[in-house]
Tab-separated table of C-alpha atoms in Angstrom:
chain	number	residue	atom	x	y	z
A	23	MET	CA	26.228	13.555	37.185
A	24	THR	CA	24.932	14.233	33.713
A	25	VAL	CA	21.626	16.024	33.466
A	26	VAL	CA	19.526	15.121	30.452
A	27	ASP	CA	17.408	17.865	28.979
A	28	PRO	CA	13.849	16.439	29.026
A	29	ALA	CA	13.297	17.970	25.609
A	30	LEU	CA	16.008	15.678	24.189
A	31	GLU	CA	14.703	12.442	25.668
A	32	ALA	CA	13.813	9.756	23.103
A	33	VAL	CA	10.152	9.570	22.221
A	34	ALA	CA	8.559	6.248	21.393
A	35	GLN	CA	7.998	5.544	17.727
A	36	PRO	CA	4.425	5.847	16.428
A	37	PRO	CA	2.676	2.496	16.674
A	38	LEU	CA	1.904	0.149	13.820
A	39	ALA	CA	-1.457	0.454	12.150
A	40	ALA	CA	-4.100	-1.465	14.058
A	41	ARG	CA	-4.630	-3.851	11.145
A	42	ALA	CA	-0.921	-4.754	11.069
A	43	ALA	CA	-0.938	-5.518	14.773
A	44	ALA	CA	-4.189	-7.473	14.627
A	45	VAL	CA	-3.572	-9.710	11.613
A	46	GLY	CA	-1.215	-12.611	12.191
A	47	GLY	CA	1.074	-14.360	9.733
A	48	SER	CA	0.255	-17.405	7.669
A	49	PRO	CA	0.256	-20.635	9.707
A	50	VAL	CA	1.358	-22.477	6.567
A	51	ARG	CA	4.391	-20.220	6.153
A	52	ASP	CA	5.182	-20.561	9.839
A	53	ILE	CA	5.048	-24.365	9.598
A	54	LEU	CA	7.229	-24.390	6.486
A	55	ALA	CA	9.821	-22.244	8.275
A	56	VAL	CA	9.894	-24.632	11.235
A	57	THR	CA	10.035	-27.744	9.047
A	58	ALA	CA	12.469	-26.521	6.393
A	59	ARG	CA	14.981	-29.255	7.233
A	60	PRO	CA	15.473	-31.500	4.204
A	61	GLU	CA	14.823	-34.647	6.240
A	62	VAL	CA	11.225	-33.516	6.962
A	63	ILE	CA	8.621	-34.823	4.521
A	64	ASN	CA	6.283	-31.892	4.212
A	65	PHE	CA	2.606	-32.335	3.434
A	66	ALA	CA	2.059	-28.770	4.681
A	67	GLY	CA	2.947	-26.534	1.746
A	68	GLY	CA	0.839	-25.944	-1.317
A	69	LEU	CA	3.964	-26.157	-3.453
A	70	PRO	CA	3.862	-27.438	-7.055
A	71	ALA	CA	6.326	-30.232	-7.740
A	72	PRO	CA	9.597	-28.550	-8.844
A	73	GLY	CA	10.703	-31.642	-10.735
A	74	LEU	CA	7.730	-31.207	-13.065
A	75	PHE	CA	8.446	-27.600	-14.040
A	76	ASP	CA	9.161	-27.140	-17.749
A	77	THR	CA	12.463	-25.477	-16.904
A	78	GLU	CA	13.829	-25.869	-20.434
A	79	GLY	CA	10.781	-24.265	-22.022
A	80	VAL	CA	10.623	-21.377	-19.564
A	81	ALA	CA	14.373	-20.740	-19.848
A	82	ALA	CA	14.138	-20.754	-23.644
A	83	ALA	CA	11.300	-18.223	-23.492
A	84	PHE	CA	13.337	-15.870	-21.288
A	85	ARG	CA	16.398	-16.241	-23.522
A	86	ALA	CA	14.398	-15.437	-26.637
A	87	VAL	CA	12.804	-12.357	-25.066
A	88	LEU	CA	16.103	-11.010	-23.702
A	89	GLU	CA	17.974	-11.682	-26.939
A	90	GLU	CA	15.354	-10.400	-29.367
A	91	THR	CA	13.635	-7.535	-27.497
A	92	PRO	CA	15.832	-6.710	-24.495
A	93	GLN	CA	15.005	-3.016	-24.338
A	94	ARG	CA	11.284	-3.684	-24.279
A	95	ALA	CA	11.613	-6.590	-21.832
A	96	LEU	CA	13.569	-4.495	-19.327
A	97	GLN	CA	11.408	-1.377	-19.652
A	98	TYR	CA	8.338	-0.246	-17.732
A	99	SER	CA	5.031	-1.663	-18.944
A	100	THR	CA	1.392	-0.620	-18.754
A	101	THR	CA	-0.430	-1.167	-15.491
A	102	GLU	CA	-3.105	-3.286	-17.170
A	103	GLY	CA	-0.495	-5.704	-18.507
A	104	GLU	CA	1.284	-6.463	-21.764
A	105	PRO	CA	-1.282	-6.384	-24.600
A	106	GLN	CA	0.029	-9.655	-26.073
A	107	LEU	CA	-0.377	-11.472	-22.767
A	108	ARG	CA	-3.882	-10.149	-22.205
A	109	GLU	CA	-4.780	-11.195	-25.741
A	110	ALA	CA	-3.451	-14.718	-25.144
A	111	LEU	CA	-5.292	-14.991	-21.828
A	112	ALA	CA	-8.519	-13.730	-23.374
A	113	GLY	CA	-8.192	-16.366	-26.089
A	114	ARG	CA	-7.708	-19.154	-23.539
A	115	MET	CA	-10.724	-18.044	-21.485
A	116	SER	CA	-12.924	-17.656	-24.555
A	117	ALA	CA	-11.955	-21.129	-25.745
A	118	ARG	CA	-13.142	-22.497	-22.385
A	119	GLY	CA	-16.587	-20.959	-22.762
A	120	LEU	CA	-16.350	-17.455	-21.258
A	121	ALA	CA	-16.252	-14.832	-24.028
A	122	THR	CA	-13.442	-12.488	-23.035
A	123	VAL	CA	-11.545	-9.627	-24.693
A	124	PRO	CA	-8.169	-8.236	-23.581
A	125	ASP	CA	-9.777	-5.131	-22.059
A	126	ASP	CA	-11.665	-7.398	-19.619
A	127	LEU	CA	-8.365	-8.402	-18.005
A	128	LEU	CA	-5.805	-6.963	-15.596
A	129	VAL	CA	-2.475	-8.774	-15.216
A	130	THR	CA	-1.412	-9.028	-11.579
A	131	THR	CA	1.666	-10.100	-9.650
A	132	GLY	CA	0.172	-13.471	-8.827
A	133	SER	CA	-3.535	-13.949	-8.176
A	134	GLN	CA	-2.805	-13.154	-4.538
A	135	GLN	CA	-2.270	-9.539	-5.587
A	136	ALA	CA	-5.580	-9.661	-7.446
A	137	LEU	CA	-7.276	-10.445	-4.132
A	138	SER	CA	-5.536	-7.516	-2.438
A	139	LEU	CA	-6.523	-5.141	-5.241
A	140	LEU	CA	-10.137	-6.243	-5.005
A	141	ALA	CA	-10.138	-5.714	-1.256
A	142	THR	CA	-8.757	-2.218	-1.814
A	143	ALA	CA	-11.307	-1.419	-4.504
A	144	LEU	CA	-14.394	-2.943	-2.885
A	145	VAL	CA	-14.073	-3.241	0.889
A	146	GLU	CA	-14.422	-0.443	3.423
A	147	PRO	CA	-13.505	-1.079	7.072
A	148	GLY	CA	-16.495	-2.712	8.713
A	149	ASP	CA	-17.957	-4.108	5.494
A	150	THR	CA	-19.146	-7.697	5.597
A	151	VAL	CA	-17.426	-10.282	3.407
A	152	LEU	CA	-18.725	-13.829	3.059
A	153	VAL	CA	-16.324	-16.756	2.722
A	154	GLU	CA	-16.492	-20.511	2.462
A	155	ASP	CA	-16.083	-22.497	5.658
A	156	PRO	CA	-13.265	-23.515	5.693
A	157	CYS	CA	-11.555	-20.935	3.470
A	158	TYR	CA	-8.228	-20.300	1.740
A	159	LEU	CA	-5.989	-18.838	4.444
A	160	ALA	CA	-4.469	-15.958	2.471
A	161	ALA	CA	-7.927	-14.712	1.543
A	162	LEU	CA	-8.787	-14.495	5.237
A	163	GLN	CA	-5.612	-12.438	5.723
A	164	VAL	CA	-6.437	-10.077	2.857
A	165	PHE	CA	-9.943	-9.367	4.098
A	166	ALA	CA	-8.740	-8.939	7.680
A	167	PHE	CA	-6.174	-6.364	6.518
A	168	ALA	CA	-8.958	-4.513	4.713
A	169	GLY	CA	-10.847	-4.277	7.998
A	170	ALA	CA	-13.703	-6.470	6.812
A	171	ARG	CA	-16.082	-8.354	9.019
A	172	VAL	CA	-15.596	-11.893	7.709
A	173	VAL	CA	-18.622	-14.192	7.990
A	174	PRO	CA	-18.467	-17.893	7.052
A	175	VAL	CA	-21.188	-19.448	4.890
A	176	PRO	CA	-22.247	-22.995	5.782
A	177	CYS	CA	-20.862	-25.550	3.325
A	178	ASP	CA	-21.184	-29.240	2.593
A	179	ASP	CA	-19.220	-31.602	0.361
A	180	ASP	CA	-20.489	-29.660	-2.676
A	181	GLY	CA	-19.379	-26.284	-1.350
A	182	VAL	CA	-21.456	-23.242	-0.416
A	183	ASP	CA	-25.073	-23.958	0.583
A	184	PRO	CA	-27.169	-21.652	-1.665
A	185	GLU	CA	-30.105	-21.391	0.769
A	186	ALA	CA	-27.791	-20.466	3.629
A	187	LEU	CA	-26.055	-17.976	1.341
A	188	ASP	CA	-29.364	-16.366	0.379
A	189	ALA	CA	-30.354	-15.974	4.021
A	190	LEU	CA	-26.973	-14.505	4.985
A	191	VAL	CA	-27.002	-12.021	2.116
A	192	ALA	CA	-30.478	-10.867	3.125
A	193	ALA	CA	-29.458	-10.509	6.771
A	194	GLU	CA	-25.886	-9.220	6.500
A	195	ARG	CA	-25.856	-7.131	3.278
A	196	PRO	CA	-22.299	-8.214	2.416
A	197	LYS	CA	-20.103	-6.719	-0.310
A	198	LEU	CA	-18.921	-10.017	-1.744
A	199	LEU	CA	-18.680	-13.777	-1.532
A	200	TYR	CA	-15.209	-15.268	-1.954
A	201	THR	CA	-15.103	-18.836	-3.271
A	202	VAL	CA	-12.680	-21.372	-4.749
A	203	PRO	CA	-15.297	-23.582	-6.427
A	204	THR	CA	-12.949	-26.000	-8.202
A	205	PHE	CA	-10.589	-28.240	-6.170
A	206	GLN	CA	-10.932	-25.897	-3.235
A	207	ASN	CA	-8.118	-25.001	-0.894
A	208	PRO	CA	-8.135	-26.527	1.710
A	209	THR	CA	-10.829	-29.186	1.165
A	210	GLY	CA	-10.215	-30.276	-2.446
A	211	ARG	CA	-13.975	-30.296	-3.085
A	212	THR	CA	-15.575	-29.116	-6.335
A	213	MET	CA	-18.894	-27.302	-6.603
A	214	PRO	CA	-21.236	-28.957	-9.145
A	215	VAL	CA	-22.735	-26.881	-11.944
A	216	GLY	CA	-26.222	-26.797	-10.422
A	217	ARG	CA	-24.832	-25.367	-7.200
A	218	ARG	CA	-22.881	-22.755	-9.199
A	219	ALA	CA	-26.046	-21.695	-11.017
A	220	ALA	CA	-27.901	-21.346	-7.701
A	221	ILE	CA	-25.141	-19.171	-6.241
A	222	ALA	CA	-25.101	-17.005	-9.362
A	223	ASP	CA	-28.862	-16.584	-8.972
A	224	VAL	CA	-28.431	-15.351	-5.406
A	225	ALA	CA	-25.810	-12.831	-6.541
A	226	VAL	CA	-28.027	-11.491	-9.320
A	227	ARG	CA	-31.163	-11.235	-7.150
A	228	ARG	CA	-29.446	-9.818	-4.082
A	229	GLY	CA	-26.823	-7.551	-5.636
A	230	LEU	CA	-23.721	-9.432	-4.482
A	231	TRP	CA	-20.219	-9.551	-5.933
A	232	ILE	CA	-18.769	-13.041	-6.380
A	233	VAL	CA	-14.987	-13.395	-6.330
A	234	GLU	CA	-14.301	-16.713	-8.067
A	235	ASP	CA	-10.720	-17.827	-7.514
A	236	ASP	CA	-9.546	-20.550	-9.912
A	237	PRO	CA	-5.855	-21.377	-9.423
A	238	TYR	CA	-6.319	-25.160	-9.570
A	239	GLY	CA	-9.042	-25.707	-12.172
A	240	GLU	CA	-6.739	-26.962	-14.936
A	241	LEU	CA	-5.253	-29.643	-12.662
A	242	ARG	CA	-8.041	-32.142	-13.266
A	243	PHE	CA	-7.302	-35.890	-12.949
A	244	GLU	CA	-10.729	-37.285	-13.729
A	245	GLY	CA	-14.210	-36.228	-14.813
A	246	GLU	CA	-15.327	-33.346	-16.993
A	247	ARG	CA	-14.573	-29.662	-16.568
A	248	VAL	CA	-17.266	-27.744	-14.667
A	249	PRO	CA	-18.086	-24.290	-16.136
A	250	TRP	CA	-17.073	-21.241	-14.118
A	251	ILE	CA	-19.662	-19.447	-12.010
A	252	ALA	CA	-18.947	-16.475	-14.293
A	253	GLU	CA	-20.440	-18.508	-17.166
A	254	GLN	CA	-23.810	-18.893	-15.452
A	255	GLU	CA	-26.757	-16.824	-16.640
A	256	GLY	CA	-26.493	-13.206	-15.516
A	257	ALA	CA	-23.320	-13.835	-13.513
A	258	ALA	CA	-20.668	-12.242	-15.725
A	259	GLU	CA	-21.448	-8.712	-14.517
A	260	ARG	CA	-21.477	-9.874	-10.899
A	261	THR	CA	-18.370	-12.057	-10.925
A	262	VAL	CA	-14.656	-11.363	-10.713
A	263	LEU	CA	-12.707	-14.359	-11.994
A	264	LEU	CA	-9.120	-14.828	-10.815
A	265	GLY	CA	-6.528	-16.970	-12.593
A	266	SER	CA	-2.847	-17.777	-12.262
A	267	PHE	CA	0.108	-19.415	-13.976
A	268	SER	CA	1.557	-20.395	-10.585
A	269	LYS	CA	0.199	-23.940	-10.527
A	270	VAL	CA	0.492	-24.677	-14.265
A	271	MET	CA	3.664	-22.891	-15.405
A	272	ALA	CA	5.769	-21.770	-12.421
A	273	PRO	CA	4.921	-19.965	-9.155
A	274	GLY	CA	8.169	-17.973	-9.241
A	275	LEU	CA	6.947	-16.037	-12.271
A	276	ARG	CA	4.263	-14.418	-10.067
A	277	LEU	CA	1.834	-14.065	-12.962
A	278	GLY	CA	-1.875	-13.865	-12.285
A	279	TRP	CA	-4.847	-11.995	-13.667
A	280	LEU	CA	-8.369	-10.916	-12.909
A	281	ARG	CA	-11.368	-10.618	-15.213
A	282	ALA	CA	-13.928	-8.070	-14.077
A	283	PRO	CA	-16.561	-5.622	-15.338
A	284	GLU	CA	-15.169	-2.326	-16.617
A	285	ALA	CA	-15.677	-0.013	-13.638
A	286	LEU	CA	-14.298	-2.498	-11.104
A	287	LEU	CA	-11.393	-3.384	-13.389
A	288	ARG	CA	-10.493	0.283	-13.681
A	289	ALA	CA	-10.589	0.697	-9.888
A	290	CYS	CA	-8.291	-2.318	-9.487
A	291	ALA	CA	-5.885	-0.860	-12.065
A	292	VAL	CA	-5.674	2.372	-10.059
A	293	ALA	CA	-5.011	0.342	-6.904
A	294	LYS	CA	-2.284	-1.571	-8.740
A	295	GLN	CA	-0.633	1.675	-9.832
A	296	ALA	CA	-0.324	2.547	-6.164
A	297	ALA	CA	0.965	-0.925	-5.273
A	298	ASP	CA	3.644	-1.756	-7.865
A	299	LEU	CA	2.933	0.169	-11.115
A	300	HIS	CA	2.871	-3.051	-13.143
A	301	THR	CA	3.798	-6.725	-13.107
A	302	PRO	CA	7.398	-7.322	-14.320
A	303	THR	CA	7.578	-6.843	-18.090
A	304	VAL	CA	10.140	-9.549	-18.718
A	305	ASN	CA	8.018	-12.173	-16.961
A	306	GLN	CA	4.949	-11.206	-18.949
A	307	LEU	CA	6.788	-11.309	-22.287
A	308	ALA	CA	8.406	-14.633	-21.397
A	309	ALA	CA	4.944	-16.061	-20.705
A	310	VAL	CA	3.747	-14.761	-24.080
A	311	ARG	CA	6.686	-16.421	-25.789
A	312	TYR	CA	6.157	-19.662	-23.898
A	313	LEU	CA	2.503	-19.775	-24.931
A	314	ALA	CA	3.526	-19.158	-28.553
A	315	ASP	CA	6.338	-21.728	-28.701
A	316	ARG	CA	5.141	-24.470	-26.331
A	317	ASP	CA	1.951	-26.406	-25.749
A	318	LEU	CA	0.933	-25.352	-22.253
A	319	ASP	CA	-2.144	-27.575	-22.299
A	320	ALA	CA	-0.030	-30.643	-23.064
A	321	HIS	CA	2.370	-29.716	-20.250
A	322	VAL	CA	-0.538	-29.273	-17.817
A	323	ALA	CA	-1.942	-32.653	-18.856
A	324	ARG	CA	1.401	-34.300	-18.020
A	325	VAL	CA	1.566	-32.547	-14.653
A	326	ALA	CA	-2.047	-33.435	-13.838
A	327	GLY	CA	-1.369	-37.065	-14.740
A	328	ALA	CA	1.554	-37.190	-12.315
A	329	TYR	CA	-0.442	-35.438	-9.600
A	330	GLY	CA	-3.303	-37.903	-10.042
A	331	GLU	CA	-0.936	-40.801	-9.439
A	332	ARG	CA	0.391	-39.088	-6.314
A	333	ARG	CA	-3.131	-38.489	-5.045
A	334	ASP	CA	-3.823	-42.201	-5.418
A	335	VAL	CA	-0.687	-43.092	-3.454
A	336	LEU	CA	-1.791	-40.839	-0.603
A	337	LEU	CA	-5.393	-42.030	-0.589
A	338	ASP	CA	-4.366	-45.687	-0.779
A	339	GLY	CA	-2.150	-45.238	2.282
A	340	LEU	CA	-4.405	-43.163	4.528
A	341	PRO	CA	-6.616	-45.993	5.884
A	342	ALA	CA	-3.610	-47.742	7.392
A	343	VAL	CA	-2.145	-44.679	9.144
A	344	LEU	CA	-5.097	-42.589	10.334
A	345	PRO	CA	-7.243	-43.513	13.337
A	346	GLU	CA	-10.432	-45.465	12.784
A	347	GLY	CA	-13.301	-43.130	11.993
A	348	ALA	CA	-11.211	-40.581	10.095
A	349	ARG	CA	-12.860	-39.284	6.913
A	350	TRP	CA	-11.523	-37.488	3.867
A	351	VAL	CA	-12.614	-36.112	0.504
A	352	ARG	CA	-11.374	-37.742	-2.709
A	353	PRO	CA	-10.480	-34.750	-4.906
A	354	ALA	CA	-10.909	-35.041	-8.674
A	355	GLY	CA	-8.003	-32.642	-9.148
A	356	GLY	CA	-5.959	-29.943	-7.486
A	357	MET	CA	-3.395	-30.400	-4.739
A	358	PHE	CA	-5.054	-31.171	-1.409
A	359	VAL	CA	-6.781	-33.834	0.659
A	360	TRP	CA	-8.826	-32.651	3.645
A	361	VAL	CA	-9.010	-35.002	6.612
A	362	ARG	CA	-11.518	-35.002	9.466
A	363	LEU	CA	-10.201	-36.931	12.445
A	364	PRO	CA	-12.507	-38.720	14.914
A	365	SER	CA	-13.820	-36.927	17.975
A	366	GLY	CA	-11.134	-36.273	20.578
A	367	PHE	CA	-8.250	-35.658	18.182
A	368	ASP	CA	-6.645	-32.213	17.897
A	369	ALA	CA	-4.494	-31.899	14.761
A	370	GLY	CA	-2.823	-28.744	16.038
A	371	ALA	CA	-1.797	-30.366	19.303
A	372	LEU	CA	-0.394	-33.369	17.414
A	373	LEU	CA	1.751	-31.308	15.033
A	374	ALA	CA	4.742	-31.164	17.396
A	375	ARG	CA	4.725	-34.963	17.569
A	376	ALA	CA	4.579	-35.092	13.784
A	377	VAL	CA	7.601	-32.816	13.466
A	378	GLU	CA	9.470	-35.040	15.930
A	379	ASN	CA	8.762	-37.868	13.478
A	380	GLU	CA	10.030	-35.702	10.587
A	381	VAL	CA	6.696	-35.242	8.858
A	382	ALA	CA	4.446	-32.173	8.693
A	383	TYR	CA	0.907	-31.184	7.728
A	384	VAL	CA	-1.303	-28.120	8.208
A	385	PRO	CA	-3.818	-28.261	11.071
A	386	GLY	CA	-7.235	-27.297	9.780
A	387	ALA	CA	-8.337	-24.884	12.519
A	388	PRO	CA	-6.806	-21.690	11.011
A	389	PHE	CA	-8.830	-22.154	7.788
A	390	PHE	CA	-12.112	-21.446	9.592
A	391	ALA	CA	-13.450	-17.889	9.776
A	392	GLY	CA	-15.935	-19.026	12.413
A	393	ALA	CA	-15.659	-21.704	15.062
A	394	PRO	CA	-12.581	-23.797	14.247
A	395	GLU	CA	-12.734	-27.545	13.806
A	396	VAL	CA	-9.594	-28.710	15.595
A	397	GLY	CA	-9.888	-32.277	14.363
A	398	THR	CA	-9.129	-31.365	10.748
A	399	MET	CA	-5.933	-31.301	8.711
A	400	ARG	CA	-4.818	-30.501	5.153
A	401	LEU	CA	-2.404	-32.739	3.265
A	402	CYS	CA	-0.712	-31.579	0.060
A	403	PHE	CA	0.087	-34.591	-2.125
A	404	VAL	CA	1.786	-33.052	-5.175
A	405	THR	CA	5.218	-31.892	-4.026
A	406	GLN	CA	6.766	-35.282	-3.295
A	407	ALA	CA	7.143	-38.283	-5.594
A	408	ALA	CA	5.502	-41.618	-4.767
A	409	ASP	CA	8.306	-43.114	-2.650
A	410	GLU	CA	8.525	-39.994	-0.481
A	411	LEU	CA	4.762	-39.959	-0.071
A	412	ARG	CA	4.818	-43.554	1.165
A	413	GLU	CA	7.589	-42.759	3.625
A	414	GLY	CA	5.699	-39.681	4.789
A	415	LEU	CA	2.637	-41.823	5.380
A	416	ARG	CA	4.698	-44.303	7.388
A	417	ARG	CA	5.908	-41.453	9.612
A	418	LEU	CA	2.381	-40.064	9.907
A	419	GLY	CA	1.283	-43.470	11.132
A	420	ARG	CA	3.658	-43.110	14.097
A	421	VAL	CA	1.920	-39.867	15.057
A	422	PHE	CA	-1.445	-41.590	15.371
A	423	GLY	CA	-0.147	-45.008	16.406
């Protein structure tokens, strides 16, 4: 019989950090993994249409950068981002009404990283963060990882209710409000300019940071552009504005940025140094070259036109496939339609039946920081062309039939 020296017995590994154990994965990613079969028509992902990427233009930009300046393109870059890219971004923002200089900007590895950097720079464990109800899922994850106490703000079809926000700020003393005011994820709603001004007023009076996330704003199908919250009187020094090329150029580039006041921008740059040093140089320089050689605005207009047609196909088909009493928002742009099913329907419980019928969507419950509304669902209408959308609707009709 072998005697084991107790001193040599294996000791259990140290546990994961509490935040890693407590924060779950993304329900959207989980659904996409389950429904990755090509025969499934997937309304679940927020994926831009790959057939509409300007692959030729992006490839030409990479070729030019690697042929003409390969040593620079493959070298380390500054944490703040390539000066030429920040200059181009500042020019685009200034042209849209928000005076911006390159030093106002930090280039990030997608705007998702910008959110993580802000959480690192602003949020202490136990701090209160206010979010829209419902809210972009990945933002909820970021704030949960930071140890924040996440409190939903009541919303209506125009977004955050300013009076409710004012009362919550007075009562809760939060660090920030996170909002996607234009073509919101998941609801597709857009906050009108008067509502934006009222929210800016609350931030100025109460001493609140506003994190304004704008990944979808250029994907407008109809109506006039609504100015950013950051453009409202007194708001620029209270607002962090996030942007991204993911929805207008290509998500695989992982190029985003944040615009913030100097001290907060510097803190985010230090956090980025600790995270990844800098966003890939070659991707940044390729974006610079693309902006110089191609007309990004014209490309976005073509994409938005196609997305608008796809939205119409989805909206035209919904009355015939959803149960009587279902309601939805007609988005003026973006990627999503938000559906509220009649009382008694549970979108999460019905998902398995949908997958059996080779169609998928995202149940709405995980988007709520507070009490979930189980009779809600998010449909992405941009990834598939019209014929696939119609077939997906036919299959969805079997789920509710």
